[in-house]
Amino acid sequence: MRSNTIDVRPLGSAVGAEISGLDLAEPLAPPALATVKDALAEHGVVFFRNLSLTENQHIALARQFGEINVNRFFGHAEGYPEIALVVKEPNQTKNIGGGWHTDHSYDEIPALGSMLYAREIPPRGGDTLFASMYAAYDALSDGLKRTLDGLRGVHSSRHVFGVKRGDLEGRIGNYDAATQDATHPVVITHPESGKKALYVNPGFTVGFDGWTADESRPLLEYLYKHAARPEFTYRFQWREGSLAFWDNRATWHYALNDYQGERRLLHRITIDGCSLG
Ligand code: SIN
């Protein structure tokens, strides 16, 4: 799709598009803002290249899409509590986000999404995978769709942020604040696109409402395996100055941890969303 000089180029067959022709360091004109919002709702994640944003410009960009959600658990860029640090130093082994998940699904009002901006990228590795939960839902049988339509998923932050996990300590903290539990429909209607999406994720979903953990596990495991099928995914290769803006209601993401001994530093700003029903 082209509008003036803005180009939205789909990348994966199911998820992801690259947008070019916009100056993100300046406030976006209403038509440009609408183009980005539409592309995000349609493709689940949009990518921009070759940016040179200051912290204040990154914050101003995010504010055009909603209120900023100040992260409770991550360290932040000095002087900028709005900017969560997604960092791994050469001597650290664990990375942040190294498994399929949807940020903030444990909140009663889950976040819309995040803008992740690359400041320092290893010479190789450190890509991020994205998966389309629209595509995952669409590919289910009518019978399973009918079963899932009536279910709610239980999501929690406790088992992820409420416990110390190896050398993540120092980058993730405030463990006592990990008290969030929430239920959401297992199938949501996306608030902007109107499309149906699967809304459970391996990171934070702990069961189905009213089911035991043992009863929930087999169906959740089936859904996780199904939703991570390669044809629903896109693998984004970062360069310094790249920015990914994903929609948590339409995607999962997974930060690959294949760059031991190298530094990787990204700045993440998360934007508040709305109730999913
Ligand atoms: C995250 O899960 O927010 C981090 C993703 C990444 O570092 O690529």
PDB file of C-alpha atoms and ligand atoms in Angstrom:
ATOM      1  CA  MET A   1       0.000   0.000   0.000  1.00  0.00           C
ATOM      2  CA  ARG A   2       1.304   3.483  -0.811  1.00  0.00           C
ATOM      3  CA  SER A   3       0.041   6.833   0.435  1.00  0.00           C
ATOM      4  CA  ASN A   4       2.159   9.784  -0.686  1.00  0.00           C
ATOM      5  CA  THR A   5       5.681   8.650   0.157  1.00  0.00           C
ATOM      6  CA  ILE A   6       4.728   6.240   2.945  1.00  0.00           C
ATOM      7  CA  ASP A   7       5.275   2.634   1.997  1.00  0.00           C
ATOM      8  CA  VAL A   8       3.897  -0.325   3.959  1.00  0.00           C
ATOM      9  CA  ARG A   9       5.568  -3.509   2.711  1.00  0.00           C
ATOM     10  CA  PRO A  10       4.327  -6.830   4.154  1.00  0.00           C
ATOM     11  CA  LEU A  11       7.242  -9.093   5.114  1.00  0.00           C
ATOM     12  CA  GLY A  12       6.061 -12.442   6.443  1.00  0.00           C
ATOM     13  CA  SER A  13       3.025 -14.066   4.853  1.00  0.00           C
ATOM     14  CA  ALA A  14       1.185 -13.970   8.189  1.00  0.00           C
ATOM     15  CA  VAL A  15       2.785 -11.233  10.279  1.00  0.00           C
ATOM     16  CA  GLY A  16       4.989  -8.165   9.977  1.00  0.00           C
ATOM     17  CA  ALA A  17       5.378  -5.213   7.637  1.00  0.00           C
ATOM     18  CA  GLU A  18       8.114  -2.665   7.100  1.00  0.00           C
ATOM     19  CA  ILE A  19       7.123   0.983   6.929  1.00  0.00           C
ATOM     20  CA  SER A  20       9.319   3.530   5.207  1.00  0.00           C
ATOM     21  CA  GLY A  21       8.943   7.152   4.208  1.00  0.00           C
ATOM     22  CA  LEU A  22       8.147   8.567   7.658  1.00  0.00           C
ATOM     23  CA  ASP A  23      10.179  10.821   9.904  1.00  0.00           C
ATOM     24  CA  LEU A  24       9.500   9.314  13.315  1.00  0.00           C
ATOM     25  CA  ALA A  25      11.577  11.954  15.084  1.00  0.00           C
ATOM     26  CA  GLU A  26       8.833  14.500  14.390  1.00  0.00           C
ATOM     27  CA  PRO A  27       5.142  14.306  15.364  1.00  0.00           C
ATOM     28  CA  LEU A  28       3.219  12.332  12.737  1.00  0.00           C
ATOM     29  CA  ALA A  29       0.539  14.090  10.724  1.00  0.00           C
ATOM     30  CA  PRO A  30      -2.930  12.551  11.279  1.00  0.00           C
ATOM     31  CA  PRO A  31      -2.957  10.587   7.970  1.00  0.00           C
ATOM     32  CA  ALA A  32       0.501   9.152   8.679  1.00  0.00           C
ATOM     33  CA  LEU A  33      -0.510   8.225  12.229  1.00  0.00           C
ATOM     34  CA  ALA A  34      -3.614   6.504  10.859  1.00  0.00           C
ATOM     35  CA  THR A  35      -1.484   4.586   8.322  1.00  0.00           C
ATOM     36  CA  VAL A  36       0.787   3.258  11.079  1.00  0.00           C
ATOM     37  CA  LYS A  37      -2.177   2.323  13.301  1.00  0.00           C
ATOM     38  CA  ASP A  38      -3.917   0.523  10.432  1.00  0.00           C
ATOM     39  CA  ALA A  39      -0.737  -1.324   9.453  1.00  0.00           C
ATOM     40  CA  LEU A  40      -0.148  -2.368  13.075  1.00  0.00           C
ATOM     41  CA  ALA A  41      -3.683  -3.716  13.452  1.00  0.00           C
ATOM     42  CA  GLU A  42      -3.449  -5.526  10.110  1.00  0.00           C
ATOM     43  CA  HIS A  43       0.101  -6.960  10.267  1.00  0.00           C
ATOM     44  CA  GLY A  44       0.544  -7.287  14.056  1.00  0.00           C
ATOM     45  CA  VAL A  45       4.050  -5.801  14.063  1.00  0.00           C
ATOM     46  CA  VAL A  46       5.574  -2.990  12.023  1.00  0.00           C
ATOM     47  CA  PHE A  47       9.285  -2.329  11.544  1.00  0.00           C
ATOM     48  CA  PHE A  48      11.213   0.862  10.800  1.00  0.00           C
ATOM     49  CA  ARG A  49      14.883   1.081   9.797  1.00  0.00           C
ATOM     50  CA  ASN A  50      17.751   3.546  10.028  1.00  0.00           C
ATOM     51  CA  LEU A  51      16.311   5.740  12.769  1.00  0.00           C
ATOM     52  CA  SER A  52      18.300   7.985  15.025  1.00  0.00           C
ATOM     53  CA  LEU A  53      15.993   8.718  17.944  1.00  0.00           C
ATOM     54  CA  THR A  54      16.868  10.387  21.214  1.00  0.00           C
ATOM     55  CA  GLU A  55      15.159   9.074  24.339  1.00  0.00           C
ATOM     56  CA  ASN A  56      12.796  12.057  24.288  1.00  0.00           C
ATOM     57  CA  GLN A  57      11.894  11.452  20.636  1.00  0.00           C
ATOM     58  CA  HIS A  58      11.210   7.781  21.367  1.00  0.00           C
ATOM     59  CA  ILE A  59       8.911   8.796  24.244  1.00  0.00           C
ATOM     60  CA  ALA A  60       7.143  11.443  22.114  1.00  0.00           C
ATOM     61  CA  LEU A  61       6.616   8.874  19.339  1.00  0.00           C
ATOM     62  CA  ALA A  62       5.078   6.341  21.725  1.00  0.00           C
ATOM     63  CA  ARG A  63       2.755   8.947  23.258  1.00  0.00           C
ATOM     64  CA  GLN A  64       1.112   9.450  19.882  1.00  0.00           C
ATOM     65  CA  PHE A  65      -0.310   5.923  20.219  1.00  0.00           C
ATOM     66  CA  GLY A  66      -1.464   6.065  23.849  1.00  0.00           C
ATOM     67  CA  GLU A  67      -0.412   6.431  27.464  1.00  0.00           C
ATOM     68  CA  ILE A  68       2.957   4.993  28.402  1.00  0.00           C
ATOM     69  CA  ASN A  69       2.916   2.072  30.800  1.00  0.00           C
ATOM     70  CA  VAL A  70       5.881   2.399  33.187  1.00  0.00           C
ATOM     71  CA  ASN A  71       7.280  -1.098  33.664  1.00  0.00           C
ATOM     72  CA  ARG A  72       7.244  -2.422  37.216  1.00  0.00           C
ATOM     73  CA  PHE A  73       9.970  -5.021  36.824  1.00  0.00           C
ATOM     74  CA  PHE A  74      12.619  -3.896  34.320  1.00  0.00           C
ATOM     75  CA  GLY A  75      15.465  -1.509  34.924  1.00  0.00           C
ATOM     76  CA  HIS A  76      15.087   1.744  33.020  1.00  0.00           C
ATOM     77  CA  ALA A  77      17.250   4.108  31.011  1.00  0.00           C
ATOM     78  CA  GLU A  78      18.853   6.619  33.346  1.00  0.00           C
ATOM     79  CA  GLY A  79      16.548   9.601  33.790  1.00  0.00           C
ATOM     80  CA  TYR A  80      13.777   7.964  31.716  1.00  0.00           C
ATOM     81  CA  PRO A  81      11.480   5.719  33.780  1.00  0.00           C
ATOM     82  CA  GLU A  82       9.245   5.333  30.688  1.00  0.00           C
ATOM     83  CA  ILE A  83      12.033   3.450  28.867  1.00  0.00           C
ATOM     84  CA  ALA A  84      12.586  -0.145  29.993  1.00  0.00           C
ATOM     85  CA  LEU A  85      16.035  -1.587  29.341  1.00  0.00           C
ATOM     86  CA  VAL A  86      16.166  -4.833  27.375  1.00  0.00           C
ATOM     87  CA  VAL A  87      19.830  -5.574  27.796  1.00  0.00           C
ATOM     88  CA  LYS A  88      22.265  -8.468  27.941  1.00  0.00           C
ATOM     89  CA  GLU A  89      25.906  -7.838  28.760  1.00  0.00           C
ATOM     90  CA  PRO A  90      28.727 -10.019  27.359  1.00  0.00           C
ATOM     91  CA  ASN A  91      29.161 -11.761  30.735  1.00  0.00           C
ATOM     92  CA  GLN A  92      25.448 -12.550  31.177  1.00  0.00           C
ATOM     93  CA  THR A  93      23.886 -15.735  29.848  1.00  0.00           C
ATOM     94  CA  LYS A  94      20.104 -15.290  30.170  1.00  0.00           C
ATOM     95  CA  ASN A  95      18.231 -12.857  27.982  1.00  0.00           C
ATOM     96  CA  ILE A  96      14.965 -11.007  28.543  1.00  0.00           C
ATOM     97  CA  GLY A  97      12.007 -12.389  26.595  1.00  0.00           C
ATOM     98  CA  GLY A  98      13.722 -15.617  25.529  1.00  0.00           C
ATOM     99  CA  GLY A  99      10.557 -17.673  25.000  1.00  0.00           C
ATOM    100  CA  TRP A 100       7.238 -17.177  23.229  1.00  0.00           C
ATOM    101  CA  HIS A 101       5.095 -14.683  25.129  1.00  0.00           C
ATOM    102  CA  THR A 102       2.722 -11.744  24.932  1.00  0.00           C
ATOM    103  CA  ASP A 103       3.719  -8.873  27.193  1.00  0.00           C
ATOM    104  CA  HIS A 104       1.399  -7.866  30.026  1.00  0.00           C
ATOM    105  CA  SER A 105      -1.329 -10.472  29.421  1.00  0.00           C
ATOM    106  CA  TYR A 106      -1.369 -10.828  33.241  1.00  0.00           C
ATOM    107  CA  ASP A 107      -2.776  -7.296  33.574  1.00  0.00           C
ATOM    108  CA  GLU A 108      -6.528  -6.798  33.777  1.00  0.00           C
ATOM    109  CA  ILE A 109      -6.116  -4.143  31.108  1.00  0.00           C
ATOM    110  CA  PRO A 110      -3.313  -5.606  28.976  1.00  0.00           C
ATOM    111  CA  ALA A 111      -0.916  -3.308  27.186  1.00  0.00           C
ATOM    112  CA  LEU A 112      -1.594  -2.444  23.546  1.00  0.00           C
ATOM    113  CA  GLY A 113       1.984  -3.145  22.544  1.00  0.00           C
ATOM    114  CA  SER A 114       5.577  -2.041  22.707  1.00  0.00           C
ATOM    115  CA  MET A 115       8.053  -0.024  20.686  1.00  0.00           C
ATOM    116  CA  LEU A 116      11.477  -1.649  20.891  1.00  0.00           C
ATOM    117  CA  TYR A 117      14.350   0.450  19.581  1.00  0.00           C
ATOM    118  CA  ALA A 118      17.771  -1.063  18.870  1.00  0.00           C
ATOM    119  CA  ARG A 119      20.736   0.844  20.308  1.00  0.00           C
ATOM    120  CA  GLU A 120      23.423  -1.865  20.309  1.00  0.00           C
ATOM    121  CA  ILE A 121      23.139  -5.114  18.364  1.00  0.00           C
ATOM    122  CA  PRO A 122      25.603  -8.037  18.283  1.00  0.00           C
ATOM    123  CA  PRO A 123      27.429  -8.653  14.996  1.00  0.00           C
ATOM    124  CA  ARG A 124      25.325 -11.785  14.494  1.00  0.00           C
ATOM    125  CA  GLY A 125      22.331 -13.308  16.269  1.00  0.00           C
ATOM    126  CA  GLY A 126      19.838 -11.649  18.598  1.00  0.00           C
ATOM    127  CA  ASP A 127      16.936 -11.748  16.127  1.00  0.00           C
ATOM    128  CA  THR A 128      13.341 -11.610  17.354  1.00  0.00           C
ATOM    129  CA  LEU A 129      10.600 -13.970  16.177  1.00  0.00           C
ATOM    130  CA  PHE A 130       6.993 -12.809  15.899  1.00  0.00           C
ATOM    131  CA  ALA A 131       3.924 -15.042  15.472  1.00  0.00           C
ATOM    132  CA  SER A 132       0.473 -14.050  14.252  1.00  0.00           C
ATOM    133  CA  MET A 133      -2.336 -14.961  16.602  1.00  0.00           C
ATOM    134  CA  TYR A 134      -4.827 -14.063  13.854  1.00  0.00           C
ATOM    135  CA  ALA A 135      -3.315 -16.763  11.638  1.00  0.00           C
ATOM    136  CA  ALA A 136      -3.127 -19.222  14.541  1.00  0.00           C
ATOM    137  CA  TYR A 137      -6.823 -18.738  15.297  1.00  0.00           C
ATOM    138  CA  ASP A 138      -7.919 -18.873  11.647  1.00  0.00           C
ATOM    139  CA  ALA A 139      -6.155 -22.216  11.090  1.00  0.00           C
ATOM    140  CA  LEU A 140      -8.006 -24.008  13.915  1.00  0.00           C
ATOM    141  CA  SER A 141     -10.874 -26.352  13.098  1.00  0.00           C
ATOM    142  CA  ASP A 142     -14.432 -25.052  13.466  1.00  0.00           C
ATOM    143  CA  GLY A 143     -14.961 -27.532  16.292  1.00  0.00           C
ATOM    144  CA  LEU A 144     -12.009 -26.326  18.343  1.00  0.00           C
ATOM    145  CA  LYS A 145     -12.914 -22.695  17.595  1.00  0.00           C
ATOM    146  CA  ARG A 146     -16.382 -23.359  19.068  1.00  0.00           C
ATOM    147  CA  THR A 147     -14.848 -24.880  22.223  1.00  0.00           C
ATOM    148  CA  LEU A 148     -12.357 -22.052  22.695  1.00  0.00           C
ATOM    149  CA  ASP A 149     -14.941 -19.334  22.061  1.00  0.00           C
ATOM    150  CA  GLY A 150     -16.545 -20.094  25.434  1.00  0.00           C
ATOM    151  CA  LEU A 151     -13.333 -20.215  27.486  1.00  0.00           C
ATOM    152  CA  ARG A 152     -11.341 -17.696  29.482  1.00  0.00           C
ATOM    153  CA  GLY A 153      -7.612 -17.998  30.061  1.00  0.00           C
ATOM    154  CA  VAL A 154      -5.973 -17.330  33.433  1.00  0.00           C
ATOM    155  CA  HIS A 155      -2.778 -15.262  33.146  1.00  0.00           C
ATOM    156  CA  SER A 156      -0.246 -14.488  35.874  1.00  0.00           C
ATOM    157  CA  SER A 157       2.979 -12.551  36.358  1.00  0.00           C
ATOM    158  CA  ARG A 158       3.948 -14.431  39.530  1.00  0.00           C
ATOM    159  CA  HIS A 159       5.938 -17.363  38.113  1.00  0.00           C
ATOM    160  CA  VAL A 160       7.939 -15.054  35.784  1.00  0.00           C
ATOM    161  CA  PHE A 161       8.549 -11.811  37.672  1.00  0.00           C
ATOM    162  CA  GLY A 162       7.940 -12.995  41.243  1.00  0.00           C
ATOM    163  CA  VAL A 163      11.005 -15.264  41.320  1.00  0.00           C
ATOM    164  CA  LYS A 164      14.720 -14.667  40.933  1.00  0.00           C
ATOM    165  CA  ARG A 165      15.991 -16.209  37.704  1.00  0.00           C
ATOM    166  CA  GLY A 166      19.750 -16.612  37.385  1.00  0.00           C
ATOM    167  CA  ASP A 167      21.691 -13.640  36.083  1.00  0.00           C
ATOM    168  CA  LEU A 168      18.501 -11.787  35.129  1.00  0.00           C
ATOM    169  CA  GLU A 169      18.750 -10.479  38.677  1.00  0.00           C
ATOM    170  CA  GLY A 170      19.722  -6.833  38.482  1.00  0.00           C
ATOM    171  CA  ARG A 171      17.989  -6.394  35.122  1.00  0.00           C
ATOM    172  CA  ILE A 172      14.623  -7.591  36.469  1.00  0.00           C
ATOM    173  CA  GLY A 173      13.587  -6.818  40.042  1.00  0.00           C
ATOM    174  CA  ASN A 174      10.771  -5.595  42.296  1.00  0.00           C
ATOM    175  CA  TYR A 175       9.684  -9.234  42.730  1.00  0.00           C
ATOM    176  CA  ASP A 176       7.108  -8.366  45.388  1.00  0.00           C
ATOM    177  CA  ALA A 177       5.140  -6.393  42.790  1.00  0.00           C
ATOM    178  CA  ALA A 178       4.458  -9.566  40.792  1.00  0.00           C
ATOM    179  CA  THR A 179       0.926 -10.010  42.121  1.00  0.00           C
ATOM    180  CA  GLN A 180      -1.036  -9.653  38.892  1.00  0.00           C
ATOM    181  CA  ASP A 181      -3.513 -12.329  37.824  1.00  0.00           C
ATOM    182  CA  ALA A 182      -6.186 -11.758  35.210  1.00  0.00           C
ATOM    183  CA  THR A 183      -8.604 -13.703  33.078  1.00  0.00           C
ATOM    184  CA  HIS A 184      -9.292 -12.840  29.433  1.00  0.00           C
ATOM    185  CA  PRO A 185     -11.256 -14.566  26.676  1.00  0.00           C
ATOM    186  CA  VAL A 186      -9.165 -17.252  24.968  1.00  0.00           C
ATOM    187  CA  VAL A 187     -10.379 -15.848  21.668  1.00  0.00           C
ATOM    188  CA  ILE A 188     -10.508 -12.075  21.481  1.00  0.00           C
ATOM    189  CA  THR A 189     -11.882  -9.746  18.869  1.00  0.00           C
ATOM    190  CA  HIS A 190      -9.114  -7.296  18.139  1.00  0.00           C
ATOM    191  CA  PRO A 191     -10.281  -3.818  19.202  1.00  0.00           C
ATOM    192  CA  GLU A 192      -9.036  -2.123  16.012  1.00  0.00           C
ATOM    193  CA  SER A 193      -9.014  -4.709  13.228  1.00  0.00           C
ATOM    194  CA  GLY A 194     -12.179  -6.532  14.354  1.00  0.00           C
ATOM    195  CA  LYS A 195     -10.377  -9.829  13.565  1.00  0.00           C
ATOM    196  CA  LYS A 196     -10.417 -12.803  15.914  1.00  0.00           C
ATOM    197  CA  ALA A 197      -7.130 -13.735  17.581  1.00  0.00           C
ATOM    198  CA  LEU A 198      -5.982 -16.502  19.895  1.00  0.00           C
ATOM    199  CA  TYR A 199      -5.149 -14.933  23.255  1.00  0.00           C
ATOM    200  CA  VAL A 200      -3.154 -17.431  25.322  1.00  0.00           C
ATOM    201  CA  ASN A 201       0.642 -17.516  25.495  1.00  0.00           C
ATOM    202  CA  PRO A 202       3.322 -19.843  26.912  1.00  0.00           C
ATOM    203  CA  GLY A 203       4.899 -17.069  28.994  1.00  0.00           C
ATOM    204  CA  PHE A 204       2.009 -16.017  31.155  1.00  0.00           C
ATOM    205  CA  THR A 205      -1.092 -18.192  30.636  1.00  0.00           C
ATOM    206  CA  VAL A 206      -1.383 -20.711  33.474  1.00  0.00           C
ATOM    207  CA  GLY A 207      -4.721 -22.394  32.714  1.00  0.00           C
ATOM    208  CA  PHE A 208      -8.347 -22.064  31.717  1.00  0.00           C
ATOM    209  CA  ASP A 209     -10.732 -20.408  34.114  1.00  0.00           C
ATOM    210  CA  GLY A 210     -12.611 -23.118  36.072  1.00  0.00           C
ATOM    211  CA  TRP A 211     -10.233 -25.897  34.913  1.00  0.00           C
ATOM    212  CA  THR A 212      -7.420 -27.430  36.972  1.00  0.00           C
ATOM    213  CA  ALA A 213      -3.811 -26.976  35.865  1.00  0.00           C
ATOM    214  CA  ASP A 214      -3.683 -30.667  34.888  1.00  0.00           C
ATOM    215  CA  GLU A 215      -6.865 -30.344  32.828  1.00  0.00           C
ATOM    216  CA  SER A 216      -5.626 -27.167  31.147  1.00  0.00           C
ATOM    217  CA  ARG A 217      -2.137 -28.323  30.227  1.00  0.00           C
ATOM    218  CA  PRO A 218      -2.844 -30.665  27.283  1.00  0.00           C
ATOM    219  CA  LEU A 219      -5.041 -28.171  25.433  1.00  0.00           C
ATOM    220  CA  LEU A 220      -2.693 -25.268  26.151  1.00  0.00           C
ATOM    221  CA  GLU A 221       0.260 -27.317  24.943  1.00  0.00           C
ATOM    222  CA  TYR A 222      -1.608 -28.159  21.754  1.00  0.00           C
ATOM    223  CA  LEU A 223      -2.413 -24.480  21.171  1.00  0.00           C
ATOM    224  CA  TYR A 224       1.180 -23.394  21.856  1.00  0.00           C
ATOM    225  CA  LYS A 225       2.575 -25.936  19.393  1.00  0.00           C
ATOM    226  CA  HIS A 226      -0.032 -24.970  16.807  1.00  0.00           C
ATOM    227  CA  ALA A 227       0.454 -21.194  17.186  1.00  0.00           C
ATOM    228  CA  ALA A 228       4.252 -21.414  16.840  1.00  0.00           C
ATOM    229  CA  ARG A 229       4.031 -23.117  13.421  1.00  0.00           C
ATOM    230  CA  PRO A 230       6.702 -21.526  11.209  1.00  0.00           C
ATOM    231  CA  GLU A 231       4.170 -20.340   8.624  1.00  0.00           C
ATOM    232  CA  PHE A 232       2.577 -18.066  11.240  1.00  0.00           C
ATOM    233  CA  THR A 233       5.920 -16.446  12.122  1.00  0.00           C
ATOM    234  CA  TYR A 234       8.397 -13.874  10.887  1.00  0.00           C
ATOM    235  CA  ARG A 235      12.020 -13.516  12.029  1.00  0.00           C
ATOM    236  CA  PHE A 236      13.258  -9.955  12.330  1.00  0.00           C
ATOM    237  CA  GLN A 237      16.964  -9.242  12.034  1.00  0.00           C
ATOM    238  CA  TRP A 238      17.896  -6.111  13.957  1.00  0.00           C
ATOM    239  CA  ARG A 239      20.318  -3.396  12.976  1.00  0.00           C
ATOM    240  CA  GLU A 240      21.186  -0.420  15.130  1.00  0.00           C
ATOM    241  CA  GLY A 241      18.489   2.196  14.571  1.00  0.00           C
ATOM    242  CA  SER A 242      15.754  -0.397  13.850  1.00  0.00           C
ATOM    243  CA  LEU A 243      12.457  -0.107  15.674  1.00  0.00           C
ATOM    244  CA  ALA A 244       9.782  -2.793  16.031  1.00  0.00           C
ATOM    245  CA  PHE A 245       6.309  -1.788  17.144  1.00  0.00           C
ATOM    246  CA  TRP A 246       4.172  -4.833  17.968  1.00  0.00           C
ATOM    247  CA  ASP A 247       0.587  -5.312  19.005  1.00  0.00           C
ATOM    248  CA  ASN A 248       0.265  -7.675  21.967  1.00  0.00           C
ATOM    249  CA  ARG A 249      -3.345  -8.501  21.091  1.00  0.00           C
ATOM    250  CA  ALA A 250      -2.378  -9.912  17.688  1.00  0.00           C
ATOM    251  CA  THR A 251       1.094 -11.426  18.166  1.00  0.00           C
ATOM    252  CA  TRP A 252       3.534 -13.339  20.294  1.00  0.00           C
ATOM    253  CA  HIS A 253       7.277 -12.610  20.258  1.00  0.00           C
ATOM    254  CA  TYR A 254      10.460 -14.494  21.175  1.00  0.00           C
ATOM    255  CA  ALA A 255      13.916 -12.953  21.607  1.00  0.00           C
ATOM    256  CA  LEU A 256      16.590 -15.417  20.425  1.00  0.00           C
ATOM    257  CA  ASN A 257      19.515 -15.893  22.803  1.00  0.00           C
ATOM    258  CA  ASP A 258      22.223 -16.947  20.350  1.00  0.00           C
ATOM    259  CA  TYR A 259      24.845 -14.231  20.889  1.00  0.00           C
ATOM    260  CA  GLN A 260      26.707 -15.270  24.060  1.00  0.00           C
ATOM    261  CA  GLY A 261      29.665 -13.028  24.848  1.00  0.00           C
ATOM    262  CA  GLU A 262      28.202 -10.041  22.976  1.00  0.00           C
ATOM    263  CA  ARG A 263      26.249  -7.014  24.180  1.00  0.00           C
ATOM    264  CA  ARG A 264      22.683  -6.345  23.028  1.00  0.00           C
ATOM    265  CA  LEU A 265      20.841  -3.216  24.204  1.00  0.00           C
ATOM    266  CA  LEU A 266      17.366  -2.110  23.218  1.00  0.00           C
ATOM    267  CA  HIS A 267      15.021   0.496  24.657  1.00  0.00           C
ATOM    268  CA  ARG A 268      11.413  -0.576  25.138  1.00  0.00           C
ATOM    269  CA  ILE A 269       8.396   1.632  25.655  1.00  0.00           C
ATOM    270  CA  THR A 270       5.076  -0.060  26.349  1.00  0.00           C
ATOM    271  CA  ILE A 271       1.752   1.562  25.579  1.00  0.00           C
ATOM    272  CA  ASP A 272      -1.453   1.036  27.558  1.00  0.00           C
ATOM    273  CA  GLY A 273      -4.315  -0.842  25.943  1.00  0.00           C
ATOM    274  CA  CYS A 274      -7.946  -1.575  26.748  1.00  0.00           C
ATOM    275  CA  SER A 275     -10.079  -4.285  28.316  1.00  0.00           C
ATOM    276  CA  LEU A 276     -10.369  -7.406  26.146  1.00  0.00           C
ATOM    277  CA  GLY A 277     -13.733  -8.436  27.586  1.00  0.00           C
TER     278      GLY A 277
HETATM  279  C1  SIN B   1      10.834  -8.488  24.836  1.00  0.00           C
HETATM  280  O1  SIN B   1      10.349  -9.596  25.008  1.00  0.00           O
HETATM  281  O2  SIN B   1      10.238  -7.461  25.123  1.00  0.00           O
HETATM  282  C2  SIN B   1      12.228  -8.368  24.244  1.00  0.00           C
HETATM  283  C3  SIN B   1      12.272  -8.707  22.807  1.00  0.00           C
HETATM  284  C4  SIN B   1      13.660  -8.635  22.257  1.00  0.00           C
HETATM  285  O3  SIN B   1      14.604  -8.327  22.981  1.00  0.00           O
HETATM  286  O4  SIN B   1      13.843  -8.869  21.066  1.00  0.00           O
END
